[in-house]
mmCIF file of C-alpha atoms in Angstrom:
data_model
loop_
_atom_site.group_PDB
_atom_site.id
_atom_site.type_symbol
_atom_site.label_atom_id
_atom_site.label_comp_id
_atom_site.label_asym_id
_atom_site.label_seq_id
_atom_site.Cartn_x
_atom_site.Cartn_y
_atom_site.Cartn_z
ATOM 1 C CA MET A 1 -14.819 38.295 -113.584
ATOM 2 C CA ALA A 2 -11.386 39.853 -111.645
ATOM 3 C CA ILE A 3 -13.408 39.026 -108.542
ATOM 4 C CA LEU A 4 -14.354 35.750 -109.549
ATOM 5 C CA CYS A 5 -10.197 35.018 -110.542
ATOM 6 C CA LEU A 6 -9.014 36.321 -107.682
ATOM 7 C CA ALA A 7 -11.173 33.646 -105.070
ATOM 8 C CA SER A 8 -10.126 30.934 -107.202
ATOM 9 C CA ALA A 9 -6.738 31.401 -107.008
ATOM 10 C CA GLY A 10 -6.882 31.803 -102.953
ATOM 11 C CA CYS A 11 -9.314 28.453 -103.538
ATOM 12 C CA VAL A 12 -7.893 26.182 -106.200
ATOM 13 C CA GLY A 13 -4.548 25.185 -104.112
ATOM 14 C CA PRO A 14 -6.401 23.303 -101.134
ATOM 15 C CA ALA A 15 -9.073 22.246 -103.581
ATOM 16 C CA ALA A 16 -6.966 20.508 -105.519
ATOM 17 C CA VAL A 17 -4.690 18.726 -103.174
ATOM 18 C CA ARG A 18 -8.230 17.457 -101.737
ATOM 19 C CA SER A 19 -9.290 16.149 -104.699
ATOM 20 C CA THR A 20 -6.135 14.944 -106.497
ATOM 21 C CA ARG A 21 -3.877 13.070 -103.432
ATOM 22 C CA LEU A 22 -5.541 10.193 -101.813
ATOM 23 C CA ARG A 23 -6.411 9.670 -105.974
ATOM 24 C CA TYR A 24 -3.035 9.285 -106.362
ATOM 25 C CA ASN A 25 -1.676 7.571 -102.931
ATOM 26 C CA GLU A 26 -5.099 4.640 -104.196
ATOM 27 C CA VAL A 27 -3.257 4.639 -107.930
ATOM 28 C CA ILE A 28 0.190 4.066 -106.689
ATOM 29 C CA ARG A 29 -0.900 1.289 -104.686
ATOM 30 C CA ALA A 30 -2.776 -0.218 -106.436
ATOM 31 C CA THR A 31 -0.235 -0.733 -109.177
ATOM 32 C CA ASN A 32 2.710 -1.478 -106.782
ATOM 33 C CA ASP A 33 0.015 -4.830 -106.397
ATOM 34 C CA GLU A 34 0.114 -4.718 -109.803
ATOM 35 C CA GLN A 35 3.175 -5.031 -110.307
ATOM 36 C CA LEU A 36 4.294 -7.205 -107.800
ATOM 37 C CA LEU A 37 1.390 -9.766 -108.965
ATOM 38 C CA THR A 38 3.117 -9.563 -112.639
ATOM 39 C CA ASN A 39 6.553 -10.733 -111.819
ATOM 40 C CA LEU A 40 5.084 -13.886 -109.175
ATOM 41 C CA VAL A 41 3.435 -14.952 -112.384
ATOM 42 C CA ARG A 42 6.651 -14.216 -114.396
ATOM 43 C CA LEU A 43 8.558 -16.185 -112.364
ATOM 44 C CA ARG A 44 5.555 -19.359 -111.763
ATOM 45 C CA TYR A 45 6.727 -19.053 -116.163
ATOM 46 C CA ALA A 46 9.957 -18.704 -115.356
ATOM 47 C CA ASP A 47 10.231 -15.688 -117.188
ATOM 48 C CA SER A 48 12.314 -12.405 -115.471
ATOM 49 C CA PRO A 49 10.999 -10.063 -113.000
ATOM 50 C CA VAL A 50 11.375 -6.219 -113.644
ATOM 51 C CA PHE A 51 10.650 -3.327 -111.504
ATOM 52 C CA ILE A 52 10.232 0.369 -112.405
ATOM 53 C CA ASP A 53 9.563 3.157 -109.456
ATOM 54 C CA LEU A 54 7.814 5.624 -109.209
ATOM 55 C CA PRO A 55 9.903 8.476 -107.126
ATOM 56 C CA ASN A 56 8.900 11.497 -108.284
ATOM 57 C CA ILE A 57 4.922 13.254 -108.702
ATOM 58 C CA THR A 58 5.144 16.698 -109.420
ATOM 59 C CA SER A 59 1.686 18.030 -110.157
ATOM 60 C CA GLN A 60 1.557 22.003 -111.426
ATOM 61 C CA PHE A 61 -2.095 23.221 -110.818
ATOM 62 C CA GLU A 62 -2.797 26.644 -112.523
ATOM 63 C CA VAL A 63 -5.812 29.060 -112.598
ATOM 64 C CA SER A 64 -6.270 31.700 -115.410
ATOM 65 C CA GLY A 65 -8.685 33.960 -116.599
ATOM 66 C CA THR A 66 -9.728 36.307 -118.912
ATOM 67 C CA GLY A 67 -12.468 38.533 -120.007
ATOM 68 C CA ASN A 68 -13.655 41.748 -121.553
ATOM 69 C CA TYR A 69 -16.705 43.897 -121.549
ATOM 70 C CA ASN A 70 -18.108 45.951 -125.178
ATOM 71 C CA GLY A 71 -17.905 49.556 -122.936
ATOM 72 C CA GLY A 72 -22.218 49.393 -123.189
ATOM 73 C CA TYR A 73 -22.780 49.224 -127.077
ATOM 74 C CA GLY A 74 -23.798 46.460 -129.128
ATOM 75 C CA LEU A 75 -21.723 45.185 -131.638
ATOM 76 C CA GLN A 76 -25.044 44.584 -133.659
ATOM 77 C CA PHE A 77 -27.914 46.618 -132.959
ATOM 78 C CA PRO A 78 -27.644 50.701 -131.570
ATOM 79 C CA GLY A 79 -28.494 50.926 -127.863
ATOM 80 C CA ARG A 80 -26.779 50.553 -124.392
ATOM 81 C CA THR A 81 -26.778 46.882 -123.637
ATOM 82 C CA SER A 82 -24.403 45.245 -121.130
ATOM 83 C CA LEU A 83 -22.522 42.539 -123.455
ATOM 84 C CA GLY A 84 -19.445 40.774 -122.452
ATOM 85 C CA THR A 85 -17.218 37.624 -122.139
ATOM 86 C CA GLY A 86 -15.343 35.741 -119.978
ATOM 87 C CA GLU A 87 -13.055 32.447 -119.766
ATOM 88 C CA ILE A 88 -11.678 31.107 -116.733
ATOM 89 C CA THR A 89 -9.045 28.029 -117.192
ATOM 90 C CA ILE A 90 -7.766 25.408 -114.820
ATOM 91 C CA ARG A 91 -4.972 23.185 -115.398
ATOM 92 C CA ASP A 92 -3.591 20.259 -113.744
ATOM 93 C CA THR A 93 -0.056 19.111 -115.321
ATOM 94 C CA PRO A 94 1.681 16.022 -113.251
ATOM 95 C CA THR A 95 5.166 15.259 -114.180
ATOM 96 C CA LEU A 96 5.285 11.384 -114.028
ATOM 97 C CA SER A 97 9.564 9.905 -113.531
ATOM 98 C CA TYR A 98 10.175 6.456 -113.846
ATOM 99 C CA HIS A 99 13.407 4.749 -112.058
ATOM 100 C CA PRO A 100 13.627 0.959 -113.514
ATOM 101 C CA ARG A 101 15.825 -0.753 -110.947
ATOM 102 C CA GLN A 102 18.285 -2.069 -112.267
ATOM 103 C CA GLY A 103 22.374 -3.578 -112.077
ATOM 104 C CA ARG A 104 23.456 -3.635 -108.487
ATOM 105 C CA GLU A 105 20.733 -1.872 -106.855
ATOM 106 C CA ILE A 106 18.143 -4.330 -107.426
ATOM 107 C CA ALA A 107 20.465 -7.722 -107.053
ATOM 108 C CA LYS A 108 21.655 -5.972 -103.636
ATOM 109 C CA ALA A 109 17.759 -6.066 -102.987
ATOM 110 C CA LEU A 110 17.090 -9.344 -104.649
ATOM 111 C CA LEU A 111 19.668 -11.721 -103.921
ATOM 112 C CA ASP A 112 20.966 -10.922 -99.914
ATOM 113 C CA PRO A 113 19.608 -13.276 -97.530
ATOM 114 C CA LEU A 114 17.196 -11.940 -95.014
ATOM 115 C CA SER A 115 18.358 -10.794 -91.786
ATOM 116 C CA ALA A 116 17.414 -12.491 -89.041
ATOM 117 C CA ASP A 117 16.434 -9.080 -87.011
ATOM 118 C CA LEU A 118 13.865 -8.458 -89.891
ATOM 119 C CA LEU A 119 11.817 -11.486 -87.808
ATOM 120 C CA SER A 120 11.016 -8.353 -85.038
ATOM 121 C CA VAL A 121 8.651 -6.659 -87.874
ATOM 122 C CA VAL A 122 5.932 -9.486 -86.396
ATOM 123 C CA ASN A 123 5.889 -6.442 -83.631
ATOM 124 C CA ALA A 124 4.425 -4.285 -86.275
ATOM 125 C CA GLY A 125 1.835 -6.447 -86.989
ATOM 126 C CA ALA A 126 2.447 -9.259 -89.370
ATOM 127 C CA ARG A 127 1.725 -13.049 -88.110
ATOM 128 C CA LEU A 128 4.357 -14.658 -86.511
ATOM 129 C CA ASP A 129 3.492 -18.249 -88.860
ATOM 130 C CA GLN A 130 2.397 -16.143 -91.675
ATOM 131 C CA LEU A 131 6.605 -14.553 -91.441
ATOM 132 C CA PHE A 132 7.995 -17.785 -91.105
ATOM 133 C CA TRP A 133 6.313 -19.511 -93.744
ATOM 134 C CA LEU A 134 6.934 -16.661 -96.188
ATOM 135 C CA ALA A 135 10.863 -15.777 -94.974
ATOM 136 C CA LEU A 136 12.550 -19.317 -94.158
ATOM 137 C CA ASN A 137 13.944 -22.286 -95.904
ATOM 138 C CA ASP A 138 14.122 -24.603 -92.734
ATOM 139 C CA ILE A 139 14.132 -24.173 -89.207
ATOM 140 C CA ASN A 140 16.632 -26.446 -87.323
ATOM 141 C CA ASP A 141 16.990 -28.222 -91.016
ATOM 142 C CA VAL A 142 13.216 -28.719 -90.797
ATOM 143 C CA GLN A 143 12.701 -27.476 -94.859
ATOM 144 C CA ASN A 144 9.777 -24.984 -95.520
ATOM 145 C CA ALA A 145 9.688 -26.890 -99.474
ATOM 146 C CA ALA A 146 12.783 -25.723 -100.690
ATOM 147 C CA GLN A 147 12.489 -26.519 -103.723
ATOM 148 C CA ALA A 148 9.793 -23.946 -104.444
ATOM 149 C CA THR A 149 12.507 -21.444 -104.042
ATOM 150 C CA VAL A 150 13.871 -23.396 -107.638
ATOM 151 C CA LEU A 151 12.420 -21.457 -110.735
ATOM 152 C CA ILE A 152 12.104 -25.160 -112.646
ATOM 153 C CA PRO A 153 12.309 -27.702 -109.665
ATOM 154 C CA ARG A 154 13.046 -30.908 -110.962
ATOM 155 C CA VAL A 155 11.798 -33.075 -107.846
ATOM 156 C CA PRO A 156 7.944 -32.179 -105.747
ATOM 157 C CA ASP A 157 8.900 -31.363 -102.407
ATOM 158 C CA ARG A 158 6.481 -30.401 -99.509
ATOM 159 C CA ASN A 159 6.576 -28.653 -96.187
ATOM 160 C CA ASP A 160 3.831 -30.328 -94.212
ATOM 161 C CA ARG A 161 5.934 -30.974 -90.681
ATOM 162 C CA PHE A 162 7.288 -27.121 -91.021
ATOM 163 C CA ARG A 163 3.800 -25.968 -91.521
ATOM 164 C CA ARG A 164 2.529 -27.743 -88.246
ATOM 165 C CA GLY A 165 5.560 -26.295 -86.310
ATOM 166 C CA ILE A 166 4.866 -22.881 -87.419
ATOM 167 C CA GLN A 167 1.051 -23.449 -86.707
ATOM 168 C CA LEU A 168 1.586 -24.369 -82.901
ATOM 169 C CA LEU A 169 3.731 -21.598 -82.623
ATOM 170 C CA ALA A 170 1.080 -19.076 -84.124
ATOM 171 C CA GLU A 171 -1.561 -21.409 -81.505
ATOM 172 C CA ILE A 172 0.332 -20.208 -78.537
ATOM 173 C CA ASP A 173 1.051 -16.839 -79.952
ATOM 174 C CA ASP A 174 -2.495 -16.043 -80.687
ATOM 175 C CA ARG A 175 -3.004 -16.589 -76.757
ATOM 176 C CA GLY A 176 -0.494 -14.285 -75.851
ATOM 177 C CA GLY A 177 2.198 -16.696 -74.954
ATOM 178 C CA ALA A 178 4.740 -16.164 -77.349
ATOM 179 C CA GLU A 179 7.231 -12.881 -78.223
ATOM 180 C CA ILE A 180 10.221 -12.101 -80.328
ATOM 181 C CA GLY A 181 12.318 -9.411 -79.120
ATOM 182 C CA PHE A 182 15.899 -8.156 -78.241
ATOM 183 C CA ALA A 183 17.752 -9.426 -75.049
ATOM 184 C CA THR A 184 21.530 -8.602 -74.450
ATOM 185 C CA SER A 185 23.786 -11.247 -73.764
ATOM 186 C CA GLU A 186 27.142 -11.169 -72.671
ATOM 187 C CA GLU A 187 29.779 -13.915 -74.359
ATOM 188 C CA GLY A 188 31.625 -16.106 -71.000
ATOM 189 C CA ASP A 189 35.167 -16.065 -72.514
ATOM 190 C CA GLU A 190 36.910 -12.758 -71.834
ATOM 191 C CA THR A 191 38.204 -10.668 -73.977
ATOM 192 C CA SER A 192 41.257 -9.342 -71.647
ATOM 193 C CA ASP A 193 43.115 -10.152 -69.170
ATOM 194 C CA PRO A 194 41.630 -9.320 -65.620
ATOM 195 C CA ILE A 195 43.137 -6.295 -64.275
ATOM 196 C CA PRO A 196 42.827 -4.964 -60.898
ATOM 197 C CA ILE A 197 39.681 -2.698 -59.885
ATOM 198 C CA GLU A 198 41.369 0.163 -58.739
ATOM 199 C CA GLN A 199 42.876 0.844 -62.337
ATOM 200 C CA VAL A 200 38.973 0.530 -64.048
ATOM 201 C CA GLY A 201 37.429 4.364 -63.721
ATOM 202 C CA ALA A 202 34.138 5.977 -64.736
ATOM 203 C CA GLN A 203 35.907 6.994 -68.129
ATOM 204 C CA ASP A 204 36.553 3.278 -68.972
ATOM 205 C CA LEU A 205 32.944 1.971 -67.973
ATOM 206 C CA MET A 206 31.952 4.375 -70.260
ATOM 207 C CA GLY A 207 33.783 3.763 -72.767
ATOM 208 C CA ALA A 208 33.413 -0.186 -72.595
ATOM 209 C CA ALA A 209 29.650 0.720 -72.919
ATOM 210 C CA LYS A 210 29.738 2.766 -75.691
ATOM 211 C CA ASP A 211 31.907 -0.177 -77.795
ATOM 212 C CA GLY A 212 29.272 -2.458 -76.710
ATOM 213 C CA TYR A 213 31.541 -4.011 -73.562
ATOM 214 C CA VAL A 214 31.234 -3.996 -69.876
ATOM 215 C CA PHE A 215 33.347 -4.735 -67.070
ATOM 216 C CA ARG A 216 32.393 -7.427 -64.284
ATOM 217 C CA ALA A 217 33.693 -8.234 -61.360
ATOM 218 C CA ARG A 218 36.332 -11.521 -60.765
ATOM 219 C CA GLY A 219 37.138 -11.120 -57.553
ATOM 220 C CA ASP A 220 39.812 -8.131 -56.508
ATOM 221 C CA ARG A 221 40.078 -7.899 -60.594
ATOM 222 C CA MET A 222 37.572 -6.818 -63.387
ATOM 223 C CA ALA A 223 37.218 -8.528 -66.425
ATOM 224 C CA LEU A 224 35.721 -7.210 -69.933
ATOM 225 C CA LEU A 225 33.321 -8.933 -71.634
ATOM 226 C CA LYS A 226 31.556 -8.109 -75.053
ATOM 227 C CA ARG A 227 27.552 -7.409 -74.563
ATOM 228 C CA ASP A 228 25.828 -8.094 -77.810
ATOM 229 C CA ARG A 229 21.941 -7.618 -78.199
ATOM 230 C CA GLN A 230 20.304 -11.517 -79.273
ATOM 231 C CA LEU A 231 16.968 -11.890 -81.149
ATOM 232 C CA THR A 232 15.181 -14.147 -78.532
ATOM 233 C CA LEU A 233 11.763 -16.030 -78.841
ATOM 234 C CA LYS A 234 10.342 -15.838 -75.075
ATOM 235 C CA ILE A 235 8.146 -18.759 -74.226
ATOM 236 C CA ARG A 236 5.651 -16.960 -71.305
ATOM 237 C CA ALA A 237 5.512 -19.589 -67.755
ATOM 238 C CA PRO A 238 2.048 -20.757 -68.271
ATOM 239 C CA PHE A 239 2.435 -22.243 -72.251
ATOM 240 C CA ARG A 240 6.208 -23.396 -71.384
ATOM 241 C CA ASP A 241 4.972 -27.065 -70.099
ATOM 242 C CA SER A 242 1.485 -26.590 -72.472
ATOM 243 C CA PRO A 243 0.939 -29.702 -75.213
ATOM 244 C CA GLU A 244 1.474 -27.210 -77.926
ATOM 245 C CA MET A 245 4.871 -26.574 -77.071
ATOM 246 C CA ALA A 246 5.923 -29.987 -76.185
ATOM 247 C CA GLU A 247 4.825 -31.064 -79.691
ATOM 248 C CA LEU A 248 6.802 -27.609 -81.288
ATOM 249 C CA ALA A 249 9.977 -28.824 -79.125
ATOM 250 C CA GLU A 250 9.542 -32.256 -80.862
ATOM 251 C CA ILE A 251 9.473 -30.472 -84.153
ATOM 252 C CA PHE A 252 11.871 -28.219 -84.425
ATOM 253 C CA ASN A 253 14.175 -30.225 -81.740
ATOM 254 C CA LEU A 254 14.381 -27.997 -79.095
ATOM 255 C CA THR A 255 14.513 -28.323 -74.988
ATOM 256 C CA PRO A 256 11.226 -28.374 -74.081
ATOM 257 C CA GLY A 257 10.035 -26.211 -70.896
ATOM 258 C CA LEU A 258 12.430 -23.429 -71.595
ATOM 259 C CA GLY A 259 11.354 -19.773 -71.363
ATOM 260 C CA ARG A 260 13.829 -18.244 -73.981
ATOM 261 C CA TYR A 261 15.416 -19.547 -77.216
ATOM 262 C CA LYS A 262 18.010 -17.826 -78.860
ATOM 263 C CA ILE A 263 16.946 -17.102 -82.574
ATOM 264 C CA LYS A 264 20.143 -16.729 -84.952
ATOM 265 C CA SER A 265 20.712 -17.301 -88.932
ATOM 266 C CA GLU A 266 22.726 -19.630 -90.101
ATOM 267 C CA LEU A 267 24.596 -17.223 -91.897
ATOM 268 C CA GLN A 268 25.998 -15.343 -89.140
ATOM 269 C CA PRO A 269 29.310 -15.866 -87.946
ATOM 270 C CA GLY A 270 29.700 -18.681 -84.808
ATOM 271 C CA ALA A 271 26.046 -20.201 -85.942
ATOM 272 C CA GLU A 272 26.422 -23.776 -87.245
ATOM 273 C CA SER A 273 24.291 -26.285 -88.438
ATOM 274 C CA SER A 274 23.537 -30.147 -88.873
ATOM 275 C CA PRO A 275 21.618 -33.169 -90.689
ATOM 276 C CA LEU A 276 18.569 -33.344 -88.308
ATOM 277 C CA GLU A 277 19.683 -36.572 -87.001
ATOM 278 C CA ALA A 278 22.940 -35.441 -85.933
ATOM 279 C CA LEU A 279 21.255 -32.132 -84.552
ATOM 280 C CA PRO A 280 21.630 -31.821 -80.438
ATOM 281 C CA VAL A 281 18.395 -30.662 -78.753
ATOM 282 C CA GLU A 282 19.525 -27.291 -77.896
ATOM 283 C CA ASP A 283 17.834 -24.045 -76.744
ATOM 284 C CA THR A 284 18.549 -22.569 -80.320
ATOM 285 C CA ILE A 285 16.680 -21.690 -83.168
ATOM 286 C CA TYR A 286 18.571 -21.816 -86.271
ATOM 287 C CA LEU A 287 17.281 -19.951 -89.333
ATOM 288 C CA ASN A 288 17.674 -20.676 -92.741
ATOM 289 C CA LEU A 289 16.737 -17.022 -94.307
ATOM 290 C CA ARG A 290 15.853 -16.835 -97.825
ATOM 291 C CA SER A 291 16.516 -13.837 -100.042
ATOM 292 C CA VAL A 292 13.275 -11.573 -101.777
ATOM 293 C CA LEU A 293 13.747 -13.446 -104.577
ATOM 294 C CA GLN A 294 13.718 -17.044 -102.490
ATOM 295 C CA ILE A 295 10.365 -15.404 -101.448
ATOM 296 C CA MET A 296 9.008 -14.132 -105.026
ATOM 297 C CA THR A 297 9.809 -17.779 -106.499
ATOM 298 C CA PHE A 298 8.553 -19.949 -103.558
ATOM 299 C CA LEU A 299 5.375 -17.660 -103.543
ATOM 300 C CA SER A 300 5.063 -17.976 -107.371
ATOM 301 C CA LYS A 301 4.389 -21.302 -106.715
ATOM 302 C CA GLY A 302 1.073 -20.696 -105.491
ATOM 303 C CA VAL A 303 -0.205 -19.174 -109.075
ATOM 304 C CA CYS A 304 -2.775 -21.610 -110.541
ATOM 305 C CA VAL A 305 -1.083 -22.576 -113.832
ATOM 306 C CA PRO A 306 -3.652 -22.730 -116.835
ATOM 307 C CA GLU A 307 -4.366 -26.314 -117.956
ATOM 308 C CA GLU A 308 -3.801 -25.110 -121.900
ATOM 309 C CA HIS A 309 -0.559 -23.485 -120.749
ATOM 310 C CA ALA A 310 0.389 -26.758 -118.605
ATOM 311 C CA ARG A 311 -0.741 -29.158 -121.459
ATOM 312 C CA ASP A 312 1.852 -27.267 -123.827
ATOM 313 C CA GLY A 313 4.722 -26.620 -121.472
ATOM 314 C CA THR A 314 4.035 -22.604 -121.666
ATOM 315 C CA ALA A 315 4.493 -23.035 -117.689
ATOM 316 C CA PRO A 316 7.222 -24.934 -116.333
ATOM 317 C CA MET A 317 5.720 -28.408 -114.264
ATOM 318 C CA THR A 318 7.525 -30.866 -111.998
ATOM 319 C CA PRO A 319 6.315 -34.692 -112.459
ATOM 320 C CA ASP A 320 4.726 -36.020 -108.848
ATOM 321 C CA ILE A 321 5.401 -39.679 -108.528
ATOM 322 C CA ASP A 322 2.767 -41.041 -110.515
ATOM 323 C CA GLY A 323 4.232 -39.227 -113.378
ATOM 324 C CA ARG A 324 1.137 -36.447 -113.182
ATOM 325 C CA PRO A 325 2.119 -33.133 -112.860
ATOM 326 C CA PHE A 326 2.512 -31.551 -109.465
ATOM 327 C CA ASP A 327 0.055 -29.481 -107.700
ATOM 328 C CA TRP A 328 3.054 -26.583 -106.277
ATOM 329 C CA THR A 329 -0.425 -24.851 -104.667
ATOM 330 C CA SER A 330 -0.524 -27.354 -102.431
ATOM 331 C CA VAL A 331 2.781 -25.895 -100.357
ATOM 332 C CA THR A 332 0.838 -22.570 -100.005
ATOM 333 C CA ALA A 333 -2.295 -23.336 -99.648
ATOM 334 C CA GLY A 334 -4.211 -21.488 -96.751
ATOM 335 C CA GLN A 335 -1.414 -18.824 -97.359
ATOM 336 C CA PHE A 336 -1.037 -17.635 -100.892
ATOM 337 C CA PHE A 337 -2.961 -18.071 -104.010
ATOM 338 C CA VAL A 338 -3.421 -16.640 -107.339
ATOM 339 C CA ALA A 339 -6.810 -17.740 -109.454
ATOM 340 C CA SER A 340 -7.035 -17.928 -113.011
ATOM 341 C CA GLN A 341 -9.221 -17.463 -115.881
ATOM 342 C CA LYS A 342 -9.901 -16.049 -119.613
ATOM 343 C CA ARG A 343 -12.458 -13.030 -118.711
ATOM 344 C CA ARG A 344 -11.454 -10.219 -116.800
ATOM 345 C CA PRO A 345 -12.596 -11.158 -112.960
ATOM 346 C CA ALA A 346 -15.690 -8.779 -111.899
ATOM 347 C CA ASP A 347 -14.947 -9.484 -107.797
ATOM 348 C CA ALA A 348 -11.268 -8.972 -107.857
ATOM 349 C CA GLU A 349 -8.441 -6.943 -105.454
ATOM 350 C CA VAL A 350 -5.840 -7.538 -107.844
ATOM 351 C CA ALA A 351 -5.706 -8.556 -110.827
ATOM 352 C CA ILE A 352 -3.210 -8.899 -114.149
ATOM 353 C CA GLN A 353 -3.118 -9.872 -117.719
ATOM 354 C CA TYR A 354 -0.365 -12.333 -118.807
ATOM 355 C CA ARG A 355 0.107 -14.680 -121.674
ATOM 356 C CA GLY A 356 -3.981 -14.528 -123.102
ATOM 357 C CA TYR A 357 -5.266 -15.212 -118.996
ATOM 358 C CA TRP A 358 -6.558 -13.124 -116.442
ATOM 359 C CA PHE A 359 -4.589 -13.621 -112.947
ATOM 360 C CA TYR A 360 -5.925 -12.502 -109.971
ATOM 361 C CA ILE A 361 -6.106 -12.237 -106.012
ATOM 362 C CA PRO A 362 -10.009 -12.290 -104.784
ATOM 363 C CA ARG A 363 -10.910 -9.371 -102.700
ATOM 364 C CA GLN A 364 -12.580 -11.984 -100.436
ATOM 365 C CA ASP A 365 -8.989 -13.904 -99.718
ATOM 366 C CA VAL A 366 -7.683 -11.758 -96.909
ATOM 367 C CA ASN A 367 -4.492 -14.216 -96.314
ATOM 368 C CA SER A 368 -3.580 -13.700 -100.017
ATOM 369 C CA ARG A 369 -4.052 -10.068 -99.523
ATOM 370 C CA SER A 370 -2.056 -9.912 -96.471
ATOM 371 C CA VAL A 371 0.900 -12.114 -97.243
ATOM 372 C CA LEU A 372 1.390 -9.676 -100.413
ATOM 373 C CA ALA A 373 1.224 -6.672 -98.146
ATOM 374 C CA VAL A 374 4.001 -8.389 -95.784
ATOM 375 C CA LEU A 375 5.960 -9.277 -98.980
ATOM 376 C CA GLU A 376 6.000 -5.298 -100.187
ATOM 377 C CA ILE A 377 7.629 -4.218 -96.571
ATOM 378 C CA ILE A 378 10.638 -6.997 -96.771
ATOM 379 C CA PHE A 379 11.104 -6.006 -100.098
ATOM 380 C CA SER A 380 11.256 -2.038 -99.255
ATOM 381 C CA LEU A 381 13.360 -2.713 -95.892
ATOM 382 C CA GLN A 382 15.544 -5.045 -98.191
ATOM 383 C CA GLU A 383 16.356 -2.400 -101.013
ATOM 384 C CA SER A 384 19.620 -0.717 -100.784
ATOM 385 C CA ASP A 385 20.122 2.583 -98.693
ATOM 386 C CA GLU A 386 21.837 4.346 -101.617
ATOM 387 C CA LYS A 387 20.039 4.567 -104.966
ATOM 388 C CA ALA A 388 21.763 3.476 -107.711
ATOM 389 C CA ALA A 389 22.250 6.220 -110.738
ATOM 390 C CA GLY A 390 19.861 5.156 -113.093
ATOM 391 C CA PRO A 391 17.983 6.648 -115.857
ATOM 392 C CA VAL A 392 14.753 8.251 -114.960
ATOM 393 C CA LEU A 393 12.500 8.793 -117.706
ATOM 394 C CA THR A 394 10.192 11.670 -116.980
ATOM 395 C CA LEU A 395 6.868 12.002 -119.229
ATOM 396 C CA PRO A 396 4.678 15.203 -119.019
ATOM 397 C CA THR A 397 1.023 13.902 -118.723
ATOM 398 C CA GLY A 398 -1.064 17.505 -119.074
ATOM 399 C CA GLY A 399 -2.378 18.295 -122.246
#
């Protein structure tokens, strides 16, 4: 018994990690997807979203053993025997800490508009058209069904022209013709009066570079210019005069044939937006970026509402021009769709139960699954670095 206990104590740690780590990992992934899908369905019903984090899992593994030997004598009958008893106990006692997101913490993550720099996540594997469709209200005032970001829209909205534009961009990108990245630009206006070249030393050059400035020669004098990292869309040479690029430029009112287009958020200082008919043809792509809450409300329009809930008004519906309920799933068709039915689905990648129905994403719907994954990445990036000191509910689950 002593030998067995010592051997168990030496190997239970690694064995416990091997048998539990990936299980925790899979359960956390699955419940994260379920929580996100639940909140999307809630928003489709104009209900409030609620998020509860699981920041900590503390698991303790214990091994104990007991044994006794009766000294070689039987308890009931005389004579020499070799009777004894032994016991080994292995316990796993995980402790879960739940953190409800609330107050300024969740408000900042949900309500702050995204930054244009976020579009650089396409270099991490996100599809260009999917990210634009998900994160933008409009490009150069070509709208992406902005009414779909309203909890209870009064009028229907469509995004056919917008989707055609980003589809063309995706076709160019799929063939290696487009790239989103950063380029360094220098402002044309001088930030200081020109000074004689001999008065500019190495320390001045290094100090300017450290603060984002650069000296440039102007005859026998030096001028100080501001350097900026500018997000750009690069179009490679073989595609600049392609039919796809010509149609794309026409849709978004851009100068065709250019190799690089600046990307700016309409919320950036100096970024200007004007009505489509008055917008000049130019080399800048102005983006109206959504907040995470707008993205989630937009995606909630891809939830298929059961006919029962559409008839009795449980879910808000928007009348079309013919008086019938407008099908909001047409706005998200091909990108994101959540099916619904009474019985629990057998082929669901993620499924939740809400108001008496099951809402789910089928395993075969790769596009919807990837949209859910991109949304989780965006939400994580948008979260505040400083966590608010909210209440933490700790539950020991060991018996």
